[in-house]
mmCIF file of C-alpha atoms in Angstrom:
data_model
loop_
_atom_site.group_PDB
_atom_site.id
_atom_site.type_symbol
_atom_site.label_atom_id
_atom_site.label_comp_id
_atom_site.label_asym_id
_atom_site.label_seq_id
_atom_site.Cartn_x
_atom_site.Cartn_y
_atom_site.Cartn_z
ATOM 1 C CA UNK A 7 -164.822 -95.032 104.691
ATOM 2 C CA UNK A 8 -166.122 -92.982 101.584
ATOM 3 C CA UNK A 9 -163.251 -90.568 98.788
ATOM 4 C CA UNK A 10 -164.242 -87.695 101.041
ATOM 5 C CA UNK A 11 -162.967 -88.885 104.200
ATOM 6 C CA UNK A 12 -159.917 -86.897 104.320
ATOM 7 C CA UNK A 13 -157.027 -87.471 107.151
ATOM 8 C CA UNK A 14 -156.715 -84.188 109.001
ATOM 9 C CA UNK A 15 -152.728 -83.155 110.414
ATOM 10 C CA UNK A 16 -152.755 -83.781 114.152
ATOM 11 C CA UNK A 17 -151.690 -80.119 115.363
ATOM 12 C CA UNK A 18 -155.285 -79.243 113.178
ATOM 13 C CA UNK A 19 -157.291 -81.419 114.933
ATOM 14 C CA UNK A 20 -158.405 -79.444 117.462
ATOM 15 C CA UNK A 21 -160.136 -77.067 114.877
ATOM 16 C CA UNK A 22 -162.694 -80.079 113.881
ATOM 17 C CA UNK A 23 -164.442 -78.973 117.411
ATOM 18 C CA UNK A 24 -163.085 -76.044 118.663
ATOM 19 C CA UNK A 25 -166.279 -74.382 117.923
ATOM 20 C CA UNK A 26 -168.129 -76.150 120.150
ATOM 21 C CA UNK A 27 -170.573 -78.839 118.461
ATOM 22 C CA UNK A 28 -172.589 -81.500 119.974
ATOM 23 C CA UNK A 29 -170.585 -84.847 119.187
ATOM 24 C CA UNK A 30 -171.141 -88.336 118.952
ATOM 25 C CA UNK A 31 -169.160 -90.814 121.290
ATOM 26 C CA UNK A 32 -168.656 -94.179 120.153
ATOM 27 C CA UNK A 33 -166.870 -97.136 121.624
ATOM 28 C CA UNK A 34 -166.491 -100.794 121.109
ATOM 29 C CA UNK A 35 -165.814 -103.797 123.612
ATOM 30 C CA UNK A 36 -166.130 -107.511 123.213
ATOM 31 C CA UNK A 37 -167.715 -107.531 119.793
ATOM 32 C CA UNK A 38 -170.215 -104.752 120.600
ATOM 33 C CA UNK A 39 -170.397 -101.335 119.706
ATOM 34 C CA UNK A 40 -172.090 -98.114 120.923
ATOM 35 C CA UNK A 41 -172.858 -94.777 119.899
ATOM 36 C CA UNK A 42 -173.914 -91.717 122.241
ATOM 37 C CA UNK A 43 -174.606 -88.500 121.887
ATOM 38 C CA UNK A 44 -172.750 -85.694 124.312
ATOM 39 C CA UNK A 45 -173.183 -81.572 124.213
ATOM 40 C CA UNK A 46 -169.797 -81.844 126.698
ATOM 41 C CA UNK A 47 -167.035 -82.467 125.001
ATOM 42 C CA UNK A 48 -164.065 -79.797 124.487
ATOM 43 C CA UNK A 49 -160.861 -78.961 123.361
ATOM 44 C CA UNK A 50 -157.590 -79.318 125.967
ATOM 45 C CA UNK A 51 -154.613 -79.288 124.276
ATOM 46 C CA UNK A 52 -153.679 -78.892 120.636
ATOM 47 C CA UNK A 53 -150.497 -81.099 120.205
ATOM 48 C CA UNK A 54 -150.576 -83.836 121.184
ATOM 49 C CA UNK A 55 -154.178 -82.957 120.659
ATOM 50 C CA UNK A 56 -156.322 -84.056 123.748
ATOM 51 C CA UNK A 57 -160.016 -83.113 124.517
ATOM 52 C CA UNK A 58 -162.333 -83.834 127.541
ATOM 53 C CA UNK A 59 -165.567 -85.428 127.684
ATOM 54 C CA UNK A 60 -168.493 -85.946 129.892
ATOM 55 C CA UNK A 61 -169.762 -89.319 130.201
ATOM 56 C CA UNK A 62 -172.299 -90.608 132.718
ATOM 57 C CA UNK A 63 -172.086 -93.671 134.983
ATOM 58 C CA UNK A 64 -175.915 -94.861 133.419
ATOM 59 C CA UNK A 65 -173.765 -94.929 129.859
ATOM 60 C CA UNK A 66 -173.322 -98.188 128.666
ATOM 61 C CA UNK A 67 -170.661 -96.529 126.412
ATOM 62 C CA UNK A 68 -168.695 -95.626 129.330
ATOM 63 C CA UNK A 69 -168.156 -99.297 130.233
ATOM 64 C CA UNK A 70 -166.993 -100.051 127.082
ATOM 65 C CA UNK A 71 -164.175 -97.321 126.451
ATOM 66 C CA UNK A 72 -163.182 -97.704 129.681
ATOM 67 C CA UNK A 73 -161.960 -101.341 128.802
ATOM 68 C CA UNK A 74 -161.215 -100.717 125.634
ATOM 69 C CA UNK A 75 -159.575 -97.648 126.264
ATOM 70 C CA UNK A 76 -160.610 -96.323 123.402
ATOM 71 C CA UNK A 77 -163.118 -94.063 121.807
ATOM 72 C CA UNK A 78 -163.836 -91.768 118.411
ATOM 73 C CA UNK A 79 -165.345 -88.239 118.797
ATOM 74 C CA UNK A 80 -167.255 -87.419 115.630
ATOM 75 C CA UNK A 81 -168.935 -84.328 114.889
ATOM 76 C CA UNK A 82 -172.826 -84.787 113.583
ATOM 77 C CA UNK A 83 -174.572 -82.718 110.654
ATOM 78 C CA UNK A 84 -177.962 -81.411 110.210
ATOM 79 C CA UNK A 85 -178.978 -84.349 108.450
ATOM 80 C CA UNK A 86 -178.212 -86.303 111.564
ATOM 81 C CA UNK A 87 -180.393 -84.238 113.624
ATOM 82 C CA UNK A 88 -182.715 -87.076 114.583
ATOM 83 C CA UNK A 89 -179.841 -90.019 115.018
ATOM 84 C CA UNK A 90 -178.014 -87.424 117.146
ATOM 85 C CA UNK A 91 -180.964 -87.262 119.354
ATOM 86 C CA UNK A 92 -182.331 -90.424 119.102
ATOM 87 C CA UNK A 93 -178.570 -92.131 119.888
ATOM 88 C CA UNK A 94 -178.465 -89.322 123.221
ATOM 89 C CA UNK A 95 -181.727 -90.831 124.541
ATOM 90 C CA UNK A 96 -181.843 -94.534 123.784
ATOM 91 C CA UNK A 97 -179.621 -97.393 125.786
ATOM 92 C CA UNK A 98 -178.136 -100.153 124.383
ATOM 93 C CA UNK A 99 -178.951 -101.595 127.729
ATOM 94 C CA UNK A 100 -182.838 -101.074 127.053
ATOM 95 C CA UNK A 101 -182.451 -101.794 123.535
ATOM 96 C CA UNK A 102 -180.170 -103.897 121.894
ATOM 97 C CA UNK A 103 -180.556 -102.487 118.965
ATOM 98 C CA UNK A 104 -180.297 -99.367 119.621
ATOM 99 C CA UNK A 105 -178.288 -98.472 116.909
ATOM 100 C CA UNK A 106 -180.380 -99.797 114.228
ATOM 101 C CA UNK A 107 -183.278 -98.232 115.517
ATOM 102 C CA UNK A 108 -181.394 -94.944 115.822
ATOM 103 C CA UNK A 109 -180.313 -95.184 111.954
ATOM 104 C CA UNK A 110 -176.965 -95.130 112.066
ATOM 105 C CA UNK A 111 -174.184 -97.106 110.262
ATOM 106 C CA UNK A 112 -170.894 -98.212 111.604
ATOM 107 C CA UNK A 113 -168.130 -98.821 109.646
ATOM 108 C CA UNK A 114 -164.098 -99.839 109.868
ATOM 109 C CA UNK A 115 -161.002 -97.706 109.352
ATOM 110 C CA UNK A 116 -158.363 -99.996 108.772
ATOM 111 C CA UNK A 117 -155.932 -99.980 111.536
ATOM 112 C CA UNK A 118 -158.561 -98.691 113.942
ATOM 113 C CA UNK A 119 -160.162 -101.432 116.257
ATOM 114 C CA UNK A 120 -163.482 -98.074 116.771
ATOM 115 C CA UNK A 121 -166.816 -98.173 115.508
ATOM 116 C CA UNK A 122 -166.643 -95.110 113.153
ATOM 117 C CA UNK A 123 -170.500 -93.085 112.326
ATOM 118 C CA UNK A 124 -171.201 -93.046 108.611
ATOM 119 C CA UNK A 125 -171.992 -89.556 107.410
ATOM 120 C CA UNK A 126 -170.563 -87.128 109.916
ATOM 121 C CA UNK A 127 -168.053 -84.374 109.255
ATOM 122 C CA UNK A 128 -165.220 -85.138 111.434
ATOM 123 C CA UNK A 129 -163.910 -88.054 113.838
ATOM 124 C CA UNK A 130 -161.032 -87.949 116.399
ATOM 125 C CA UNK A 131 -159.849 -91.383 117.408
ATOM 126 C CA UNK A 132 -158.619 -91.130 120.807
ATOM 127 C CA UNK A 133 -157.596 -93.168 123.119
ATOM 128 C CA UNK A 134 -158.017 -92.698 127.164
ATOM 129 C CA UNK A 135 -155.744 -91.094 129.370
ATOM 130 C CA UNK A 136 -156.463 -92.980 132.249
ATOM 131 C CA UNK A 137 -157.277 -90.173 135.174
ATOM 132 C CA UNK A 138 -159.443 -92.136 137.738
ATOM 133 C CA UNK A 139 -160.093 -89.726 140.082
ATOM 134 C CA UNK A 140 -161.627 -87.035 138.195
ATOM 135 C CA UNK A 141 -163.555 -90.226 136.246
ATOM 136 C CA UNK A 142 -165.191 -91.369 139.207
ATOM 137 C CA UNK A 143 -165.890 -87.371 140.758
ATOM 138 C CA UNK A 144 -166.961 -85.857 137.992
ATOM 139 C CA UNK A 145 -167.451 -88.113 135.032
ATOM 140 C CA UNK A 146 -164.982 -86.249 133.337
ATOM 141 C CA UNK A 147 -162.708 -88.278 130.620
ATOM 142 C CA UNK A 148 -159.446 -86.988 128.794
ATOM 143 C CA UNK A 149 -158.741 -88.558 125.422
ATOM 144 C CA UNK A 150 -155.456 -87.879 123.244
ATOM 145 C CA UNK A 151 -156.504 -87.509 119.453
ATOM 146 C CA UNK A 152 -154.244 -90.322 117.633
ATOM 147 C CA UNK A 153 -155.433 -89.747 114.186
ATOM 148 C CA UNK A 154 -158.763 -87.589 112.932
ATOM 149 C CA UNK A 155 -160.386 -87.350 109.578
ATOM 150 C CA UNK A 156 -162.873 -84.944 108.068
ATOM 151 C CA UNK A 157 -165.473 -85.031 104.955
ATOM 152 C CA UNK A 158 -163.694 -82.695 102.458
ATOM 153 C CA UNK A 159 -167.009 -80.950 101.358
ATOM 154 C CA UNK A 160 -167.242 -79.681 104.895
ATOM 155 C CA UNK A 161 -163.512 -78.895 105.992
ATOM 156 C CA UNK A 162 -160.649 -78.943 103.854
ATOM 157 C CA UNK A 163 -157.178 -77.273 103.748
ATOM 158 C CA UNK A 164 -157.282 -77.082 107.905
ATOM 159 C CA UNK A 165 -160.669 -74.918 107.712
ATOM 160 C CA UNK A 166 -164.212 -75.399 107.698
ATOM 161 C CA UNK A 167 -166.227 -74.377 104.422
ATOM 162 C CA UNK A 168 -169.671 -73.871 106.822
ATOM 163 C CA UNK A 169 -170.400 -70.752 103.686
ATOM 164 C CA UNK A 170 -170.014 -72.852 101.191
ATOM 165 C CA UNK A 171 -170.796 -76.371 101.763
ATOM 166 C CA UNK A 172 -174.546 -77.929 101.809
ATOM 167 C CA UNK A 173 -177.043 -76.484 104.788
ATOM 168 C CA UNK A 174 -177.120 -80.405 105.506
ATOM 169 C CA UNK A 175 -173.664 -80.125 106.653
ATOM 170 C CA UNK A 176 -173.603 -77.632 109.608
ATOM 171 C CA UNK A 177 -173.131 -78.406 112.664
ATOM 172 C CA UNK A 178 -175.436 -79.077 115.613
ATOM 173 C CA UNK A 179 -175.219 -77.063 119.283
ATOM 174 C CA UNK A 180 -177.794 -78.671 121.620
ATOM 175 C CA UNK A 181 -179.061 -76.076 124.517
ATOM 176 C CA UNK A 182 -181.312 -78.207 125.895
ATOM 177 C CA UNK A 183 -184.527 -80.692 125.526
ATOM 178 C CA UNK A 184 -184.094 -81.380 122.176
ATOM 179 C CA UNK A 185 -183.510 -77.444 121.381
ATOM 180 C CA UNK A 186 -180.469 -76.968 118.982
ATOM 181 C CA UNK A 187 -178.779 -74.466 117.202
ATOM 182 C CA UNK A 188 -176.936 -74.780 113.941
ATOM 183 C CA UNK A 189 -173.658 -73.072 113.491
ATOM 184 C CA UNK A 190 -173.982 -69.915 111.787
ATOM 185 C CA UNK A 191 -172.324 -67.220 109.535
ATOM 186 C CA UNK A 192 -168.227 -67.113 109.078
ATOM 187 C CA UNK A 193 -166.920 -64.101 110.811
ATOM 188 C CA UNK A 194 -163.316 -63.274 110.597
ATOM 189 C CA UNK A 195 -161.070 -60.771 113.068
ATOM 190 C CA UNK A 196 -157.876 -60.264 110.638
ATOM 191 C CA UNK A 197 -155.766 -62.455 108.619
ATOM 192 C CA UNK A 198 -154.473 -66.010 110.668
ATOM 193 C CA UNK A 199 -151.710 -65.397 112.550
ATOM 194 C CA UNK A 200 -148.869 -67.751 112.998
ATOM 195 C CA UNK A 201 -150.629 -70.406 115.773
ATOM 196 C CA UNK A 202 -150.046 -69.990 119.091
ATOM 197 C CA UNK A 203 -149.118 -72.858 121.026
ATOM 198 C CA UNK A 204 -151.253 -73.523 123.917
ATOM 199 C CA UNK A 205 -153.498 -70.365 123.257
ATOM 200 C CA UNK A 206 -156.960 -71.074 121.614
ATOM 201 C CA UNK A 207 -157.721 -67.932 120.613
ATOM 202 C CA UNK B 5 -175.414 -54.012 135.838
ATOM 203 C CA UNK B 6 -178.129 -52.924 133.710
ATOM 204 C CA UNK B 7 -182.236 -53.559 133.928
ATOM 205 C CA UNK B 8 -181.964 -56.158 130.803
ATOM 206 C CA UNK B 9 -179.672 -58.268 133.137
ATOM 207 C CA UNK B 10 -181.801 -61.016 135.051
ATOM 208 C CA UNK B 11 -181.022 -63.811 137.268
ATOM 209 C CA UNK B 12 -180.652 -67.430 135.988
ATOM 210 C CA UNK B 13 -181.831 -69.916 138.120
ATOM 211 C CA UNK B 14 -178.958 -72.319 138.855
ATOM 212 C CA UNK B 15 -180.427 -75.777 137.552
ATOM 213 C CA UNK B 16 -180.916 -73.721 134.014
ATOM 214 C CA UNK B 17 -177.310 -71.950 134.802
ATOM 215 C CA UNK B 18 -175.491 -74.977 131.590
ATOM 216 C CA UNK B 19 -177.816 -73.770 128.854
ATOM 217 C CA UNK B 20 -176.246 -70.754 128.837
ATOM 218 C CA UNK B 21 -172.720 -72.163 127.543
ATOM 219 C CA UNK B 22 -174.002 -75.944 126.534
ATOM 220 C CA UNK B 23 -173.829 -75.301 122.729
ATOM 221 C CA UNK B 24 -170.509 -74.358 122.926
ATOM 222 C CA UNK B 25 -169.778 -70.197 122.663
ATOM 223 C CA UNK B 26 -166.442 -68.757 122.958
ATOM 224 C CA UNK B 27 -166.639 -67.309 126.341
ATOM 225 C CA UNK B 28 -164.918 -64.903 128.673
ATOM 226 C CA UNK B 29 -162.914 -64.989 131.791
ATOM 227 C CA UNK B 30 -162.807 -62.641 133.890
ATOM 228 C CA UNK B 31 -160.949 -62.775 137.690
ATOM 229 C CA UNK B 32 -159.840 -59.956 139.974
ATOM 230 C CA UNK B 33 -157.175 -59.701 142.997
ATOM 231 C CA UNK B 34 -155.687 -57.400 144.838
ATOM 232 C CA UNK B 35 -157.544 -54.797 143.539
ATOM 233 C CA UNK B 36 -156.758 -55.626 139.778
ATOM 234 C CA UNK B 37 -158.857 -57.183 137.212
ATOM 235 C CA UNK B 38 -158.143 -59.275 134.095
ATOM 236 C CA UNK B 39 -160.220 -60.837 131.429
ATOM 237 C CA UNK B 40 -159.408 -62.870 128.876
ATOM 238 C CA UNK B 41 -160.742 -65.307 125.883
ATOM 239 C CA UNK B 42 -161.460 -68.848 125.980
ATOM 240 C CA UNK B 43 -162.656 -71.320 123.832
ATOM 241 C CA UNK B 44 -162.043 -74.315 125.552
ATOM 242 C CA UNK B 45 -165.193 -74.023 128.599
ATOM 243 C CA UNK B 46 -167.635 -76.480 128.869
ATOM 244 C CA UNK B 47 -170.648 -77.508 131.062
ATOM 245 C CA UNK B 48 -169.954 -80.158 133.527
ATOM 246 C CA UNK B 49 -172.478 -80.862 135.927
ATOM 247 C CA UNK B 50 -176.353 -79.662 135.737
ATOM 248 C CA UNK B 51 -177.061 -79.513 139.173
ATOM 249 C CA UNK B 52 -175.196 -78.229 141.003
ATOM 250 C CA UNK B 53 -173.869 -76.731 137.797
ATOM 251 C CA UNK B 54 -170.267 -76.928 137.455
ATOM 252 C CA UNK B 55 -168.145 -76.255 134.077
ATOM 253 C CA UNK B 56 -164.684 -76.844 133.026
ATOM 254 C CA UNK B 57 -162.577 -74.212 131.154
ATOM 255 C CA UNK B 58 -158.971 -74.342 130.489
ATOM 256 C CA UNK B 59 -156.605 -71.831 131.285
ATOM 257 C CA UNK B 60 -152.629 -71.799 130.065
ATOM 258 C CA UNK B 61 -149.773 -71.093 132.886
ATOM 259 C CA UNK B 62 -149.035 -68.423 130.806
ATOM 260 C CA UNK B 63 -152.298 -66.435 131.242
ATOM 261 C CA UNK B 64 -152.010 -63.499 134.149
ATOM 262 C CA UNK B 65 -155.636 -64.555 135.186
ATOM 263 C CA UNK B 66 -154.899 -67.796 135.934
ATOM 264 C CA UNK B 67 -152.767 -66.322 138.624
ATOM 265 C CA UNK B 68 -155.822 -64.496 139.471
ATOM 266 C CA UNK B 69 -158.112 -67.124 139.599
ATOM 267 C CA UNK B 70 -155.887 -69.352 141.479
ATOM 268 C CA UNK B 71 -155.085 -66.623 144.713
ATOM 269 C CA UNK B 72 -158.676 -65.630 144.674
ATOM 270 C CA UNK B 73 -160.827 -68.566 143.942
ATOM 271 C CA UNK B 74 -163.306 -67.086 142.566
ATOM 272 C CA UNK B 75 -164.015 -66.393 138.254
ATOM 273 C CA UNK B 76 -167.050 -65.391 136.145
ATOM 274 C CA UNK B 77 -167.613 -66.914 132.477
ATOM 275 C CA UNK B 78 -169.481 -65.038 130.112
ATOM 276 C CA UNK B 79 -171.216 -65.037 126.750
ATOM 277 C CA UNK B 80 -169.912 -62.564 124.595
ATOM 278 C CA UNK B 81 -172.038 -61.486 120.938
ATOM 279 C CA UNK B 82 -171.166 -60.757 117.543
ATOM 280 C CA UNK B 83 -170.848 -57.002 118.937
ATOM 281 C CA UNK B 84 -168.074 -57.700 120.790
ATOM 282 C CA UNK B 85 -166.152 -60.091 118.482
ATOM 283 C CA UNK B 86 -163.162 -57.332 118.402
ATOM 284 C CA UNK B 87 -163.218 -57.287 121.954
ATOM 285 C CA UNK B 88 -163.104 -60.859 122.371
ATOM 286 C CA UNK B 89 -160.298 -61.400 120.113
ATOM 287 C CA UNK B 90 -158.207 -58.665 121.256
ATOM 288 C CA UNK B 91 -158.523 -59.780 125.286
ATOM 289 C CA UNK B 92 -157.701 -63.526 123.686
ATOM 290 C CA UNK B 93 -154.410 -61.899 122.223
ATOM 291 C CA UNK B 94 -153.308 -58.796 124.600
ATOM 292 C CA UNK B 95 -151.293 -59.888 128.196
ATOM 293 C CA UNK B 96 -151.921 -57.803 131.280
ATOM 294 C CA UNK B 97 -147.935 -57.948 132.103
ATOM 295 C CA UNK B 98 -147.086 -56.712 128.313
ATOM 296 C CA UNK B 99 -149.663 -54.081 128.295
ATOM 297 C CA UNK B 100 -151.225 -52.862 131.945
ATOM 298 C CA UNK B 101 -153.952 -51.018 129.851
ATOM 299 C CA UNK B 102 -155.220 -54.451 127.914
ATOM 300 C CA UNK B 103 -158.470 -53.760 129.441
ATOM 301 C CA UNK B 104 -159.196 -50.188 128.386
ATOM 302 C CA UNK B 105 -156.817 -50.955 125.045
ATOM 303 C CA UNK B 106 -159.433 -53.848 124.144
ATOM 304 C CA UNK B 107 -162.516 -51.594 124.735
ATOM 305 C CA UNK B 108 -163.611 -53.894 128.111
ATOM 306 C CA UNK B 109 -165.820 -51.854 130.448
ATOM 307 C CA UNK B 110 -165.706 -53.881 134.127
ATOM 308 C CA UNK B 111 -169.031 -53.153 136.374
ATOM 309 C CA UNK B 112 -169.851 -54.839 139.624
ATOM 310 C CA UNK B 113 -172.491 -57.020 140.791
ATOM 311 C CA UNK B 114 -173.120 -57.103 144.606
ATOM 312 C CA UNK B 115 -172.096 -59.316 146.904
ATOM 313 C CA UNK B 116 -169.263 -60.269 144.070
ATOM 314 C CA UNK B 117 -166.427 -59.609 144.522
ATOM 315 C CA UNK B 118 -165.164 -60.701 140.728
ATOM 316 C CA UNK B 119 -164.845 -58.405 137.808
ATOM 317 C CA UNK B 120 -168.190 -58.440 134.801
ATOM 318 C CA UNK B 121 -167.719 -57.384 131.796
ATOM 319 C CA UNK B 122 -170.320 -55.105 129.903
ATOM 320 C CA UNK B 123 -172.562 -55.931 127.061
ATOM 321 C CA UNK B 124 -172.021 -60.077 127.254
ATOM 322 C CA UNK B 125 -175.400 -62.021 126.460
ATOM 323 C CA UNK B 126 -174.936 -64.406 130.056
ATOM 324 C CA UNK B 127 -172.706 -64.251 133.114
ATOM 325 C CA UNK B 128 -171.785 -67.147 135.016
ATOM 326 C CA UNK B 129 -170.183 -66.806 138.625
ATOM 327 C CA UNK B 130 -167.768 -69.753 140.044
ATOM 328 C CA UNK B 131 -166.274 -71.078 142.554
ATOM 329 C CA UNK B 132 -162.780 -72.642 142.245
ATOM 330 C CA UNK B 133 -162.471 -75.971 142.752
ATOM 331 C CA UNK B 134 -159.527 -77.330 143.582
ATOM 332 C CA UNK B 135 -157.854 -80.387 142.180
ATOM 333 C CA UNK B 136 -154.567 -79.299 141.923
ATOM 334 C CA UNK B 137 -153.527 -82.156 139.633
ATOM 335 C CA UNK B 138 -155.399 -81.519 136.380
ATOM 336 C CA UNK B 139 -154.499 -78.331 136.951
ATOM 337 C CA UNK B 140 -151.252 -78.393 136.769
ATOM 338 C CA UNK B 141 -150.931 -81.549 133.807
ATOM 339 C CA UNK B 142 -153.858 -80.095 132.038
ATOM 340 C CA UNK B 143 -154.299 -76.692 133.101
ATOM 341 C CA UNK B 144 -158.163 -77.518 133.586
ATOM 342 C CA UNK B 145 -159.723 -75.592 136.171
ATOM 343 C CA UNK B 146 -163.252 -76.716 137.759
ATOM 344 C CA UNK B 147 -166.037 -74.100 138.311
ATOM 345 C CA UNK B 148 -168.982 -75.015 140.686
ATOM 346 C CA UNK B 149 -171.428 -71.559 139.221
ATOM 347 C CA UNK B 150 -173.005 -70.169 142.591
ATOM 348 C CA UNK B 151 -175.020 -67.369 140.438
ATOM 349 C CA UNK B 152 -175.299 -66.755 136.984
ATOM 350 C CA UNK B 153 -177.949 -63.971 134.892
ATOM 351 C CA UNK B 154 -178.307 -63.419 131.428
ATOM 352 C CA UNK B 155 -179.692 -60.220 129.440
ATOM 353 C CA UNK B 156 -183.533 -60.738 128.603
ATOM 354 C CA UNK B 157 -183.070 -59.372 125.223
ATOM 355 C CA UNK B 158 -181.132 -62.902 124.274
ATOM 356 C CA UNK B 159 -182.048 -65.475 127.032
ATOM 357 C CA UNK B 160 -185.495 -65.563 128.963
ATOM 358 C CA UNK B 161 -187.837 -68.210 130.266
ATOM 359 C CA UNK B 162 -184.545 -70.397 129.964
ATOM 360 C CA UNK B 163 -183.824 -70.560 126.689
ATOM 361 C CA UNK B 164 -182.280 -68.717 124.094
ATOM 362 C CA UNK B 165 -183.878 -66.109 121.811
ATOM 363 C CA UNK B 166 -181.154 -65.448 118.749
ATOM 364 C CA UNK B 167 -183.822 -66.404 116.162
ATOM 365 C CA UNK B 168 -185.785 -63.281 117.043
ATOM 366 C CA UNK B 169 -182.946 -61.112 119.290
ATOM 367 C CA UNK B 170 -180.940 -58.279 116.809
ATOM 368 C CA UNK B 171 -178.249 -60.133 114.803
ATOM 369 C CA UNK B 172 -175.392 -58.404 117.167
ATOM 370 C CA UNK B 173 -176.738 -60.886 120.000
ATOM 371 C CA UNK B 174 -175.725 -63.994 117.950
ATOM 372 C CA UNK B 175 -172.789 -65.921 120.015
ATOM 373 C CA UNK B 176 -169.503 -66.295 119.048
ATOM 374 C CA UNK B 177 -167.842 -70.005 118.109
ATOM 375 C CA UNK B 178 -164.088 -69.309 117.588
ATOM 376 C CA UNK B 179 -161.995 -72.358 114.865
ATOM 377 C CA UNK B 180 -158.607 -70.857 114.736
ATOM 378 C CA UNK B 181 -156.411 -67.510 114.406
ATOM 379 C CA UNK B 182 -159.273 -65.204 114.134
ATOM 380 C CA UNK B 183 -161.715 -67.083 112.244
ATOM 381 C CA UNK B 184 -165.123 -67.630 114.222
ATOM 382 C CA UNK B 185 -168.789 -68.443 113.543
ATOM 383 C CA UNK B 186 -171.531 -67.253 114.569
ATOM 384 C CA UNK B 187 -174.481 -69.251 116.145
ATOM 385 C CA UNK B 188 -177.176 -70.362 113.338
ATOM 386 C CA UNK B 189 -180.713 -71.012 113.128
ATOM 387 C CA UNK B 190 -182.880 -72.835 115.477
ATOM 388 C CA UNK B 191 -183.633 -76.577 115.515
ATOM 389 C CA UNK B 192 -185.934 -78.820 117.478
ATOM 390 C CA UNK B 193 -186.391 -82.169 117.269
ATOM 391 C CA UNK B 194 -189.592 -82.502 119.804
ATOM 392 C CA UNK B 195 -191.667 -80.687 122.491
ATOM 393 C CA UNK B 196 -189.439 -80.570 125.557
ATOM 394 C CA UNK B 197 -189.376 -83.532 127.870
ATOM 395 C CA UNK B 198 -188.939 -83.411 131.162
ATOM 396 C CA UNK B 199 -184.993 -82.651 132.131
ATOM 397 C CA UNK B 200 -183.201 -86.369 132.140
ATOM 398 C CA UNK B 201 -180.565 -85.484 135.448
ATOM 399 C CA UNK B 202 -176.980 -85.642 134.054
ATOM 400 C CA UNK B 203 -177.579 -86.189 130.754
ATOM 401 C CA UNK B 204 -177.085 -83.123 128.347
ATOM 402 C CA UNK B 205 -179.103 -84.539 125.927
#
């Protein structure tokens, strides 16, 4: 946990990946901790902030959230372009250190029993809504955000800073294969209006 | 439907929404048609593809979607960011004009009976299905896409073209109240392997 890891207001956390970015899970169970990457993850409700992700039954990080009940989202950069890959395609089952190998560095947020990913913009600590049947039909998983942070030279004041920050720092949109897109240009429609609830755009 | 519009086959059907765009929704019954904006749709499945996009109770083409089971997703581009925002904040029981008020020419596709909207990038048709549950507690719908088609002058071959498609092709990736980015530059980590089933990365 570095000065620029900023605690974000819980009715603004759904703006850390509203956008649509390829995310890191990670989990932790019995001492051990994984990290995977996962181009389905999204948005469903802004507060209590909840969001859904995809996780395959070959996952070995799907074992361990599911008894933990527990899990951080956390949004990769550019200059994670390689972990992010390299954590999407490796298993901890295959190799136990898979992490290592993959480059990246866990570390503690006090309070928070989660392996959190050194050097991403964002993380949502969530914790499982249990929902078996859509878990076992369509390895679908809701989590309600319980606290999220973000890197202050990438969003600050409830808004990204994409235009102003580092290149390093955008984003990452996987189409396929190892094909990605980094997020873009700012483009606004009119001044914010007041939020509406339940309404993402 | 015009000559730039080309079928998708289905097993490449998520890499037309896996990095995340704002998309449309568009549904039609009895004779009427709505559309509306959505940043909360994600891939779900690769084959057979299946996405997830959320929809609030207050929405009139949720309604639609429900009684006809049956919705298309689309892509929409920079071009149309007014368009998208104003379908995202207009209601079809406020305003029975939305449509035509938000500049949103319908055309037809046959053999679908479901409403497309002009000048998106990719179309994506779906099949409801039902699991009333997460509907209701999340209002999370579940697509199964039985066709989808993109326009050649962004996506051929299966992927993407932005980097060398006109600017006004560049997706939309809405944060909050009016405040979206585009899609960026193009990244690659590695020649393409061979498609890992399940697994978005």
């Amino acid at each position: 946990m570095n000065e620029h890891m900023k605690a974000v207001e819980l009715k603004k956390a759904f703006r850390l990946i509203n956008y649509g970015p390829t995310i890191l899970v990670s989990a932790r169970h019995d001492g051990i901790d994984n990290v995977m990457a996962a181009a389905w993850c999204c948005a469903l409700d802004i507060d209590p902030p909840k969001l859904t992700v995809v996780v395959d039954k070959m996952a070995q990080t799907r074992a361990m959230l599911e008894a933990s009940g527990r899990f951080v989202i956390q949004v990769p950069t550019i200059a994670q372009l390689s972990l992010t890959h390299e954590v999407g395609n490796r298993s901890l089952y295959e190799e136990p250190d898979k992490l290592e190998k993959s480059g990246v560095s866990i570390f503690d947020v006090p309070g928070q029993d989660v392996p959190f990913v050194e050097g991403c913009s964002a993380w949502l600590s969530c914790k499982l809504i249990n929902e078996p049947h859509i878990q076992d039909a369509y390895d679908l998983f809701i989590g309600e955000v319980t606290a999220a942070w973000a890197d202050d030279r990438a969003f600050r004041d409830g808004h990204w800073h994409f235009e102003t920050a580092g290149p390093e720092w955008r984003s990452l949109h996987h189409v396929a294969g190892g094909h990605f897109y980094a997020i873009g240009e700012a483009l606004s429609v009119e001044p914010e209006p007041a939020e509406r609830v339940g309404s993402p755009l």
